[in-house]
Every structure is written in structure tokens, then in C-alpha cells.
Amino acid sequence: MNNIGDSIGWLERALQIIEKYKVGTILKSFIILILLAVFVGFLKNPTYIFDKYKEWDDARHTELIEQRLANNSKIHTICDRLLFKVDASRVLILELHNGQMGDGGLPFAKATCTYEALNFDVVPVANQYEGVNLSLIPFASKLFEDGYWCGDAEELKKIDKSLYYRLMSNSTEHFAACVIEGVNKPLAIMFVSFPVSNPDHNCDEVRNHINKTALELALLIEMSNEAKNR
């Protein structure tokens, strides 16, 4: 009964205050009290807000790094899966960076190999594709125009002698390449190399596998780039 009486007493006081003052005045007073409390708290501990923001930013940064590492592992797994599905010797992913789109549609960019999957007894060549200037590779222009290419390295002589000799030095006689497209711009170039031209090799079947893989990789690379840029 005492509790009920106290509650009624508080209710009566509240009604009296509301009756005496306008609701708008009460709300303004309440907001002013909150602001005063925040101001006093800030004076007592001026670095509180910055400390809390730093804690949040550090936690977010750690989360993004973990996400990027997880995505990297997935990308390696996807490249390995493609490698053995199409019986290739090597899969290279060259990510684009430091570039803008030119009038002809070719990014004025450099490309660096960030992922490499290797078949048995195949020597890695990723270090040969670091900071490659795409303006020095005529084949890149054709690839960005067509989106996909598949054929013998010998056919490359007419398009890009420099890349032809580089591929031949890596024992690549047959290869496929495609552009990995992001939401707003191309993200990377994928090279899938084969050591010897195989009469049973089906370029159309290889293309289906590569295009499917490119879609999977586009999402993961986009997410990894977002984490890297944070």
C-alpha cells in the first residue's frame, strides 16, 4: 500500500509540473540538463571521447585485417581449384593499382602479381610481375577491350613481343587471360598458363571455368581492397 501511495504521489507531482509548465519547456530543460552533464563529464575527462573513438577504430581495423586475411585464404583456394580443374600449370592474379582510366578505356595503371597458384614441379614467377607498367604491354589494351583471350603464345608475337618472350621464358606455350571486373572499375588481370598446347584442350570449357572464377574473385578482391584502404 505504501508503494502504491508513493507512486500516486509521484504521479500527482508530475501532473502538477506538466500543468504548470508547457511540455516544450520541460523538454528543453531536459535537453539542457543532458548537455550540461555531457559538458561537465568532458571537463572532468577531456580525452574520453577520443579514447572511445580510438578503441572503436582499433577494433574496426583489427576486424578488417582479419577479414582481409580470411579473404586471401579464400582467393588462394579458388585459384588452386581453377588450376586443377583446367589442368593448368600456373594461375596468376595481377592486381591493378595507381591508375586512372584513359580515353581509350585502358587504365594508366601498374599491375602487381598478388596471388599465384602452381601445379607440381612448376617454378614460381610472381616476382617478375611487380609494378608492371601496363602502358608498356600492348596485349593489355586488347585484353581490356575484349575482356578475354585464349590461344597459343606464338599468336602473341603479332600483338606483344615483349610479353611473348616473357611467357616463353616461363615455359608458357598456351594461355588464357581475362579481366576481373569490380563494381566501378577493373580490379585485376588473371593469367592461366598451360605448358604445352594440348589437342584435347577445350578453350570454350576453360573460358566457362575462368569466367566463373573471375566473378568469385572480384567480390573477394573488392572486399580485401576495402580492408586494405582502411
PDB file of C-alpha atoms in Angstrom:
ATOM      1  CA  MET A   1       0.000   0.000   0.000  1.00  0.00           C
ATOM      2  CA  ASN A   2       2.869   2.339   0.857  1.00  0.00           C
ATOM      3  CA  ASN A   3       4.431   1.714  -2.584  1.00  0.00           C
ATOM      4  CA  ILE A   4       1.112   2.442  -4.282  1.00  0.00           C
ATOM      5  CA  GLY A   5       0.774   5.640  -2.250  1.00  0.00           C
ATOM      6  CA  ASP A   6       4.291   6.756  -3.189  1.00  0.00           C
ATOM      7  CA  SER A   7       3.608   6.069  -6.848  1.00  0.00           C
ATOM      8  CA  ILE A   8       0.415   8.106  -6.742  1.00  0.00           C
ATOM      9  CA  GLY A   9       2.313  10.917  -5.030  1.00  0.00           C
ATOM     10  CA  TRP A  10       4.972  10.990  -7.759  1.00  0.00           C
ATOM     11  CA  LEU A  11       2.277  10.897 -10.432  1.00  0.00           C
ATOM     12  CA  GLU A  12       0.468  13.846  -8.843  1.00  0.00           C
ATOM     13  CA  ARG A  13       3.688  15.869  -8.738  1.00  0.00           C
ATOM     14  CA  ALA A  14       4.410  15.043 -12.380  1.00  0.00           C
ATOM     15  CA  LEU A  15       0.908  16.114 -13.407  1.00  0.00           C
ATOM     16  CA  GLN A  16       1.276  19.338 -11.448  1.00  0.00           C
ATOM     17  CA  ILE A  17       4.589  20.125 -13.210  1.00  0.00           C
ATOM     18  CA  ILE A  18       3.075  19.371 -16.621  1.00  0.00           C
ATOM     19  CA  GLU A  19       0.055  21.514 -15.771  1.00  0.00           C
ATOM     20  CA  LYS A  20       2.221  24.393 -14.540  1.00  0.00           C
ATOM     21  CA  TYR A  21       4.796  24.322 -17.369  1.00  0.00           C
ATOM     22  CA  LYS A  22       4.395  23.670 -21.085  1.00  0.00           C
ATOM     23  CA  VAL A  23       5.618  20.313 -22.462  1.00  0.00           C
ATOM     24  CA  GLY A  24       8.035  22.138 -24.759  1.00  0.00           C
ATOM     25  CA  THR A  25       9.624  23.943 -21.824  1.00  0.00           C
ATOM     26  CA  ILE A  26      10.052  20.678 -19.920  1.00  0.00           C
ATOM     27  CA  LEU A  27      11.700  19.001 -22.919  1.00  0.00           C
ATOM     28  CA  LYS A  28      14.046  21.949 -23.425  1.00  0.00           C
ATOM     29  CA  SER A  29      15.030  21.824 -19.763  1.00  0.00           C
ATOM     30  CA  PHE A  30      15.663  18.089 -20.012  1.00  0.00           C
ATOM     31  CA  ILE A  31      17.891  18.560 -23.074  1.00  0.00           C
ATOM     32  CA  ILE A  32      19.809  21.372 -21.336  1.00  0.00           C
ATOM     33  CA  LEU A  33      20.419  19.130 -18.301  1.00  0.00           C
ATOM     34  CA  ILE A  34      21.766  16.369 -20.570  1.00  0.00           C
ATOM     35  CA  LEU A  35      24.067  18.822 -22.359  1.00  0.00           C
ATOM     36  CA  LEU A  36      25.309  20.183 -19.042  1.00  0.00           C
ATOM     37  CA  ALA A  37      26.007  16.646 -17.814  1.00  0.00           C
ATOM     38  CA  VAL A  38      27.969  15.882 -21.002  1.00  0.00           C
ATOM     39  CA  PHE A  39      29.886  19.162 -20.703  1.00  0.00           C
ATOM     40  CA  VAL A  40      30.800  18.524 -17.066  1.00  0.00           C
ATOM     41  CA  GLY A  41      31.835  14.953 -17.918  1.00  0.00           C
ATOM     42  CA  PHE A  42      34.029  16.262 -20.740  1.00  0.00           C
ATOM     43  CA  LEU A  43      35.701  18.774 -18.395  1.00  0.00           C
ATOM     44  CA  LYS A  44      36.486  16.012 -15.906  1.00  0.00           C
ATOM     45  CA  ASN A  45      37.815  13.665 -18.613  1.00  0.00           C
ATOM     46  CA  PRO A  46      38.559  15.626 -21.832  1.00  0.00           C
ATOM     47  CA  THR A  47      40.115  12.644 -23.656  1.00  0.00           C
ATOM     48  CA  TYR A  48      37.175  10.280 -23.013  1.00  0.00           C
ATOM     49  CA  ILE A  49      35.532  10.727 -26.411  1.00  0.00           C
ATOM     50  CA  PHE A  50      38.844  10.443 -28.291  1.00  0.00           C
ATOM     51  CA  ASP A  51      39.818   7.364 -26.264  1.00  0.00           C
ATOM     52  CA  LYS A  52      36.492   5.691 -27.045  1.00  0.00           C
ATOM     53  CA  TYR A  53      36.812   6.565 -30.747  1.00  0.00           C
ATOM     54  CA  LYS A  54      40.348   5.140 -30.838  1.00  0.00           C
ATOM     55  CA  GLU A  55      39.121   1.929 -29.179  1.00  0.00           C
ATOM     56  CA  TRP A  56      36.371   1.627 -31.786  1.00  0.00           C
ATOM     57  CA  ASP A  57      38.753   2.444 -34.653  1.00  0.00           C
ATOM     58  CA  ASP A  58      41.343  -0.105 -33.443  1.00  0.00           C
ATOM     59  CA  ALA A  59      38.662  -2.790 -33.088  1.00  0.00           C
ATOM     60  CA  ARG A  60      37.346  -1.991 -36.585  1.00  0.00           C
ATOM     61  CA  HIS A  61      40.882  -2.064 -38.039  1.00  0.00           C
ATOM     62  CA  THR A  62      41.562  -5.458 -36.440  1.00  0.00           C
ATOM     63  CA  GLU A  63      38.269  -6.770 -37.779  1.00  0.00           C
ATOM     64  CA  LEU A  64      39.090  -5.602 -41.315  1.00  0.00           C
ATOM     65  CA  ILE A  65      42.595  -7.117 -41.177  1.00  0.00           C
ATOM     66  CA  GLU A  66      41.122 -10.449 -40.063  1.00  0.00           C
ATOM     67  CA  GLN A  67      38.581 -10.199 -42.871  1.00  0.00           C
ATOM     68  CA  ARG A  68      41.332  -9.482 -45.408  1.00  0.00           C
ATOM     69  CA  LEU A  69      43.410 -12.455 -44.230  1.00  0.00           C
ATOM     70  CA  ALA A  70      40.343 -14.694 -44.452  1.00  0.00           C
ATOM     71  CA  ASN A  71      39.636 -13.416 -47.983  1.00  0.00           C
ATOM     72  CA  ASN A  72      43.264 -14.002 -49.007  1.00  0.00           C
ATOM     73  CA  SER A  73      42.974 -17.628 -47.927  1.00  0.00           C
ATOM     74  CA  LYS A  74      39.753 -17.999 -49.944  1.00  0.00           C
ATOM     75  CA  ILE A  75      41.378 -16.441 -53.021  1.00  0.00           C
ATOM     76  CA  HIS A  76      44.302 -18.886 -52.843  1.00  0.00           C
ATOM     77  CA  THR A  77      41.847 -21.790 -52.536  1.00  0.00           C
ATOM     78  CA  ILE A  78      39.817 -20.598 -55.537  1.00  0.00           C
ATOM     79  CA  CYS A  79      42.966 -20.207 -57.675  1.00  0.00           C
ATOM     80  CA  ASP A  80      44.151 -23.706 -56.713  1.00  0.00           C
ATOM     81  CA  ARG A  81      40.740 -25.138 -57.585  1.00  0.00           C
ATOM     82  CA  LEU A  82      40.777 -23.469 -61.034  1.00  0.00           C
ATOM     83  CA  LEU A  83      44.344 -24.672 -61.623  1.00  0.00           C
ATOM     84  CA  PHE A  84      43.418 -28.330 -61.276  1.00  0.00           C
ATOM     85  CA  LYS A  85      40.005 -28.045 -62.933  1.00  0.00           C
ATOM     86  CA  VAL A  86      41.512 -26.853 -66.221  1.00  0.00           C
ATOM     87  CA  ASP A  87      44.807 -28.756 -65.755  1.00  0.00           C
ATOM     88  CA  ALA A  88      46.884 -25.577 -65.973  1.00  0.00           C
ATOM     89  CA  SER A  89      50.477 -25.139 -64.939  1.00  0.00           C
ATOM     90  CA  ARG A  90      50.061 -21.728 -63.338  1.00  0.00           C
ATOM     91  CA  VAL A  91      47.400 -19.176 -62.348  1.00  0.00           C
ATOM     92  CA  LEU A  92      48.461 -15.562 -61.809  1.00  0.00           C
ATOM     93  CA  ILE A  93      46.362 -12.703 -60.450  1.00  0.00           C
ATOM     94  CA  LEU A  94      47.794  -9.260 -61.272  1.00  0.00           C
ATOM     95  CA  GLU A  95      46.021  -6.554 -59.272  1.00  0.00           C
ATOM     96  CA  LEU A  96      45.815  -3.051 -60.739  1.00  0.00           C
ATOM     97  CA  HIS A  97      46.966  -0.034 -58.764  1.00  0.00           C
ATOM     98  CA  ASN A  98      47.870   3.661 -59.074  1.00  0.00           C
ATOM     99  CA  GLY A  99      45.829   4.178 -62.207  1.00  0.00           C
ATOM    100  CA  GLN A 100      43.098   6.188 -63.913  1.00  0.00           C
ATOM    101  CA  MET A 101      41.066   5.381 -66.992  1.00  0.00           C
ATOM    102  CA  GLY A 102      42.277   6.871 -70.264  1.00  0.00           C
ATOM    103  CA  ASP A 103      40.101   7.942 -73.208  1.00  0.00           C
ATOM    104  CA  GLY A 104      40.736   4.622 -74.923  1.00  0.00           C
ATOM    105  CA  GLY A 105      39.474   2.627 -71.934  1.00  0.00           C
ATOM    106  CA  LEU A 106      42.948   1.453 -70.887  1.00  0.00           C
ATOM    107  CA  PRO A 107      43.836   2.196 -67.284  1.00  0.00           C
ATOM    108  CA  PHE A 108      47.043   4.197 -66.910  1.00  0.00           C
ATOM    109  CA  ALA A 109      47.972   1.765 -64.190  1.00  0.00           C
ATOM    110  CA  LYS A 110      50.547  -0.623 -62.931  1.00  0.00           C
ATOM    111  CA  ALA A 111      49.866  -4.229 -62.069  1.00  0.00           C
ATOM    112  CA  THR A 112      51.459  -6.456 -59.466  1.00  0.00           C
ATOM    113  CA  CYS A 113      51.060 -10.190 -59.024  1.00  0.00           C
ATOM    114  CA  THR A 114      49.445 -10.731 -55.630  1.00  0.00           C
ATOM    115  CA  TYR A 115      48.342 -14.370 -55.992  1.00  0.00           C
ATOM    116  CA  GLU A 116      49.954 -17.335 -57.725  1.00  0.00           C
ATOM    117  CA  ALA A 117      48.838 -20.956 -57.870  1.00  0.00           C
ATOM    118  CA  LEU A 118      51.317 -23.553 -59.152  1.00  0.00           C
ATOM    119  CA  ASN A 119      50.992 -27.087 -60.406  1.00  0.00           C
ATOM    120  CA  PHE A 120      53.536 -29.723 -59.429  1.00  0.00           C
ATOM    121  CA  ASP A 121      57.168 -29.002 -60.436  1.00  0.00           C
ATOM    122  CA  VAL A 122      56.272 -25.527 -61.742  1.00  0.00           C
ATOM    123  CA  VAL A 123      58.608 -22.668 -60.836  1.00  0.00           C
ATOM    124  CA  PRO A 124      57.014 -19.503 -59.364  1.00  0.00           C
ATOM    125  CA  VAL A 125      57.294 -16.313 -61.448  1.00  0.00           C
ATOM    126  CA  ALA A 126      55.272 -13.841 -59.356  1.00  0.00           C
ATOM    127  CA  ASN A 127      58.369 -11.722 -58.657  1.00  0.00           C
ATOM    128  CA  GLN A 128      58.636 -10.990 -62.411  1.00  0.00           C
ATOM    129  CA  TYR A 129      55.273  -9.215 -62.326  1.00  0.00           C
ATOM    130  CA  GLU A 130      55.780  -6.497 -59.726  1.00  0.00           C
ATOM    131  CA  GLY A 131      54.865  -2.919 -60.631  1.00  0.00           C
ATOM    132  CA  VAL A 132      54.407  -3.802 -64.305  1.00  0.00           C
ATOM    133  CA  ASN A 133      53.558  -0.695 -66.331  1.00  0.00           C
ATOM    134  CA  LEU A 134      50.542  -1.643 -68.455  1.00  0.00           C
ATOM    135  CA  SER A 135      51.249   1.091 -70.994  1.00  0.00           C
ATOM    136  CA  LEU A 136      54.329  -0.963 -71.996  1.00  0.00           C
ATOM    137  CA  ILE A 137      52.215  -4.071 -72.628  1.00  0.00           C
ATOM    138  CA  PRO A 138      50.153  -3.736 -75.838  1.00  0.00           C
ATOM    139  CA  PHE A 139      48.372  -7.004 -75.017  1.00  0.00           C
ATOM    140  CA  ALA A 140      46.772  -5.283 -72.004  1.00  0.00           C
ATOM    141  CA  SER A 141      44.974  -2.856 -74.317  1.00  0.00           C
ATOM    142  CA  LYS A 142      43.460  -5.726 -76.317  1.00  0.00           C
ATOM    143  CA  LEU A 143      42.525  -7.612 -73.167  1.00  0.00           C
ATOM    144  CA  PHE A 144      40.732  -4.606 -71.639  1.00  0.00           C
ATOM    145  CA  GLU A 145      38.895  -4.149 -74.918  1.00  0.00           C
ATOM    146  CA  ASP A 146      37.812  -7.796 -75.336  1.00  0.00           C
ATOM    147  CA  GLY A 147      37.704  -8.900 -71.696  1.00  0.00           C
ATOM    148  CA  TYR A 148      39.061 -12.377 -72.518  1.00  0.00           C
ATOM    149  CA  TRP A 149      41.767 -14.031 -74.600  1.00  0.00           C
ATOM    150  CA  CYS A 150      42.805 -17.636 -75.163  1.00  0.00           C
ATOM    151  CA  GLY A 151      45.357 -19.066 -77.572  1.00  0.00           C
ATOM    152  CA  ASP A 152      48.942 -20.069 -78.232  1.00  0.00           C
ATOM    153  CA  ALA A 153      51.715 -17.796 -77.011  1.00  0.00           C
ATOM    154  CA  GLU A 154      53.029 -17.821 -80.604  1.00  0.00           C
ATOM    155  CA  GLU A 155      49.967 -15.800 -81.653  1.00  0.00           C
ATOM    156  CA  LEU A 156      51.062 -13.117 -79.217  1.00  0.00           C
ATOM    157  CA  LYS A 157      54.089 -12.220 -81.338  1.00  0.00           C
ATOM    158  CA  LYS A 158      51.993 -10.002 -83.586  1.00  0.00           C
ATOM    159  CA  ILE A 159      50.435  -8.210 -80.614  1.00  0.00           C
ATOM    160  CA  ASP A 160      53.101  -8.015 -77.925  1.00  0.00           C
ATOM    161  CA  LYS A 161      56.637  -9.349 -78.475  1.00  0.00           C
ATOM    162  CA  SER A 162      57.818  -8.367 -75.004  1.00  0.00           C
ATOM    163  CA  LEU A 163      55.091 -10.362 -73.246  1.00  0.00           C
ATOM    164  CA  TYR A 164      55.580 -13.224 -75.723  1.00  0.00           C
ATOM    165  CA  TYR A 165      59.249 -13.655 -74.794  1.00  0.00           C
ATOM    166  CA  ARG A 166      58.441 -13.319 -71.105  1.00  0.00           C
ATOM    167  CA  LEU A 167      55.832 -16.093 -71.337  1.00  0.00           C
ATOM    168  CA  MET A 168      58.114 -18.343 -73.361  1.00  0.00           C
ATOM    169  CA  SER A 169      60.847 -17.929 -70.753  1.00  0.00           C
ATOM    170  CA  ASN A 170      58.291 -19.226 -68.253  1.00  0.00           C
ATOM    171  CA  SER A 171      57.547 -22.302 -70.417  1.00  0.00           C
ATOM    172  CA  THR A 172      54.090 -20.979 -71.319  1.00  0.00           C
ATOM    173  CA  GLU A 173      53.112 -22.095 -74.804  1.00  0.00           C
ATOM    174  CA  HIS A 174      49.367 -21.725 -74.397  1.00  0.00           C
ATOM    175  CA  PHE A 175      47.428 -19.414 -72.062  1.00  0.00           C
ATOM    176  CA  ALA A 176      44.131 -17.742 -71.286  1.00  0.00           C
ATOM    177  CA  ALA A 177      43.654 -14.293 -69.767  1.00  0.00           C
ATOM    178  CA  CYS A 178      40.686 -12.303 -68.530  1.00  0.00           C
ATOM    179  CA  VAL A 179      39.878  -9.034 -66.790  1.00  0.00           C
ATOM    180  CA  ILE A 180      38.460  -9.307 -63.275  1.00  0.00           C
ATOM    181  CA  GLU A 181      35.854  -6.557 -63.136  1.00  0.00           C
ATOM    182  CA  GLY A 182      34.898  -4.752 -59.939  1.00  0.00           C
ATOM    183  CA  VAL A 183      31.797  -2.712 -59.188  1.00  0.00           C
ATOM    184  CA  ASN A 184      33.096   0.535 -60.692  1.00  0.00           C
ATOM    185  CA  LYS A 185      36.394  -0.389 -62.325  1.00  0.00           C
ATOM    186  CA  PRO A 186      38.604  -3.334 -63.348  1.00  0.00           C
ATOM    187  CA  LEU A 187      40.403  -4.848 -60.370  1.00  0.00           C
ATOM    188  CA  ALA A 188      42.879  -7.328 -61.816  1.00  0.00           C
ATOM    189  CA  ILE A 189      44.038  -9.461 -64.710  1.00  0.00           C
ATOM    190  CA  MET A 190      44.061 -13.241 -64.449  1.00  0.00           C
ATOM    191  CA  PHE A 191      46.527 -15.343 -66.462  1.00  0.00           C
ATOM    192  CA  VAL A 192      46.053 -19.107 -66.719  1.00  0.00           C
ATOM    193  CA  SER A 193      49.103 -20.771 -68.314  1.00  0.00           C
ATOM    194  CA  PHE A 194      49.487 -24.165 -69.951  1.00  0.00           C
ATOM    195  CA  PRO A 195      52.947 -25.639 -70.652  1.00  0.00           C
ATOM    196  CA  VAL A 196      52.197 -27.393 -73.962  1.00  0.00           C
ATOM    197  CA  SER A 197      49.416 -26.986 -76.500  1.00  0.00           C
ATOM    198  CA  ASN A 198      47.104 -29.951 -75.983  1.00  0.00           C
ATOM    199  CA  PRO A 199      44.931 -31.146 -78.907  1.00  0.00           C
ATOM    200  CA  ASP A 200      42.289 -32.166 -76.364  1.00  0.00           C
ATOM    201  CA  HIS A 201      42.350 -28.740 -74.739  1.00  0.00           C
ATOM    202  CA  ASN A 202      38.890 -27.126 -74.945  1.00  0.00           C
ATOM    203  CA  CYS A 203      39.180 -23.331 -74.893  1.00  0.00           C
ATOM    204  CA  ASP A 204      35.412 -22.867 -74.528  1.00  0.00           C
ATOM    205  CA  GLU A 205      35.301 -25.124 -71.469  1.00  0.00           C
ATOM    206  CA  VAL A 206      38.309 -23.334 -69.998  1.00  0.00           C
ATOM    207  CA  ARG A 207      36.593 -19.998 -70.613  1.00  0.00           C
ATOM    208  CA  ASN A 208      33.496 -21.070 -68.662  1.00  0.00           C
ATOM    209  CA  HIS A 209      35.626 -22.082 -65.667  1.00  0.00           C
ATOM    210  CA  ILE A 210      37.691 -18.878 -65.820  1.00  0.00           C
ATOM    211  CA  ASN A 211      34.673 -16.559 -66.090  1.00  0.00           C
ATOM    212  CA  LYS A 212      33.004 -18.256 -63.128  1.00  0.00           C
ATOM    213  CA  THR A 213      36.208 -17.958 -61.101  1.00  0.00           C
ATOM    214  CA  ALA A 214      36.618 -14.285 -62.082  1.00  0.00           C
ATOM    215  CA  LEU A 215      33.197 -13.478 -60.602  1.00  0.00           C
ATOM    216  CA  GLU A 216      34.103 -15.181 -57.319  1.00  0.00           C
ATOM    217  CA  LEU A 217      37.458 -13.414 -57.151  1.00  0.00           C
ATOM    218  CA  ALA A 218      36.002  -9.985 -57.955  1.00  0.00           C
ATOM    219  CA  LEU A 219      33.925  -9.935 -54.770  1.00  0.00           C
ATOM    220  CA  LEU A 220      36.802 -11.104 -52.549  1.00  0.00           C
ATOM    221  CA  ILE A 221      39.374  -8.715 -54.065  1.00  0.00           C
ATOM    222  CA  GLU A 222      36.924  -5.822 -53.716  1.00  0.00           C
ATOM    223  CA  MET A 223      36.446  -6.673 -50.031  1.00  0.00           C
ATOM    224  CA  SER A 224      40.189  -7.108 -49.489  1.00  0.00           C
ATOM    225  CA  ASN A 225      40.904  -3.728 -51.082  1.00  0.00           C
ATOM    226  CA  GLU A 226      38.328  -2.084 -48.829  1.00  0.00           C
ATOM    227  CA  ALA A 227      40.034  -3.593 -45.773  1.00  0.00           C
ATOM    228  CA  LYS A 228      43.485  -2.585 -47.053  1.00  0.00           C
ATOM    229  CA  ASN A 229      42.443   1.017 -47.626  1.00  0.00           C
ATOM    230  CA  ARG A 230      41.030   1.443 -44.105  1.00  0.00           C
TER     231      ARG A 230
END
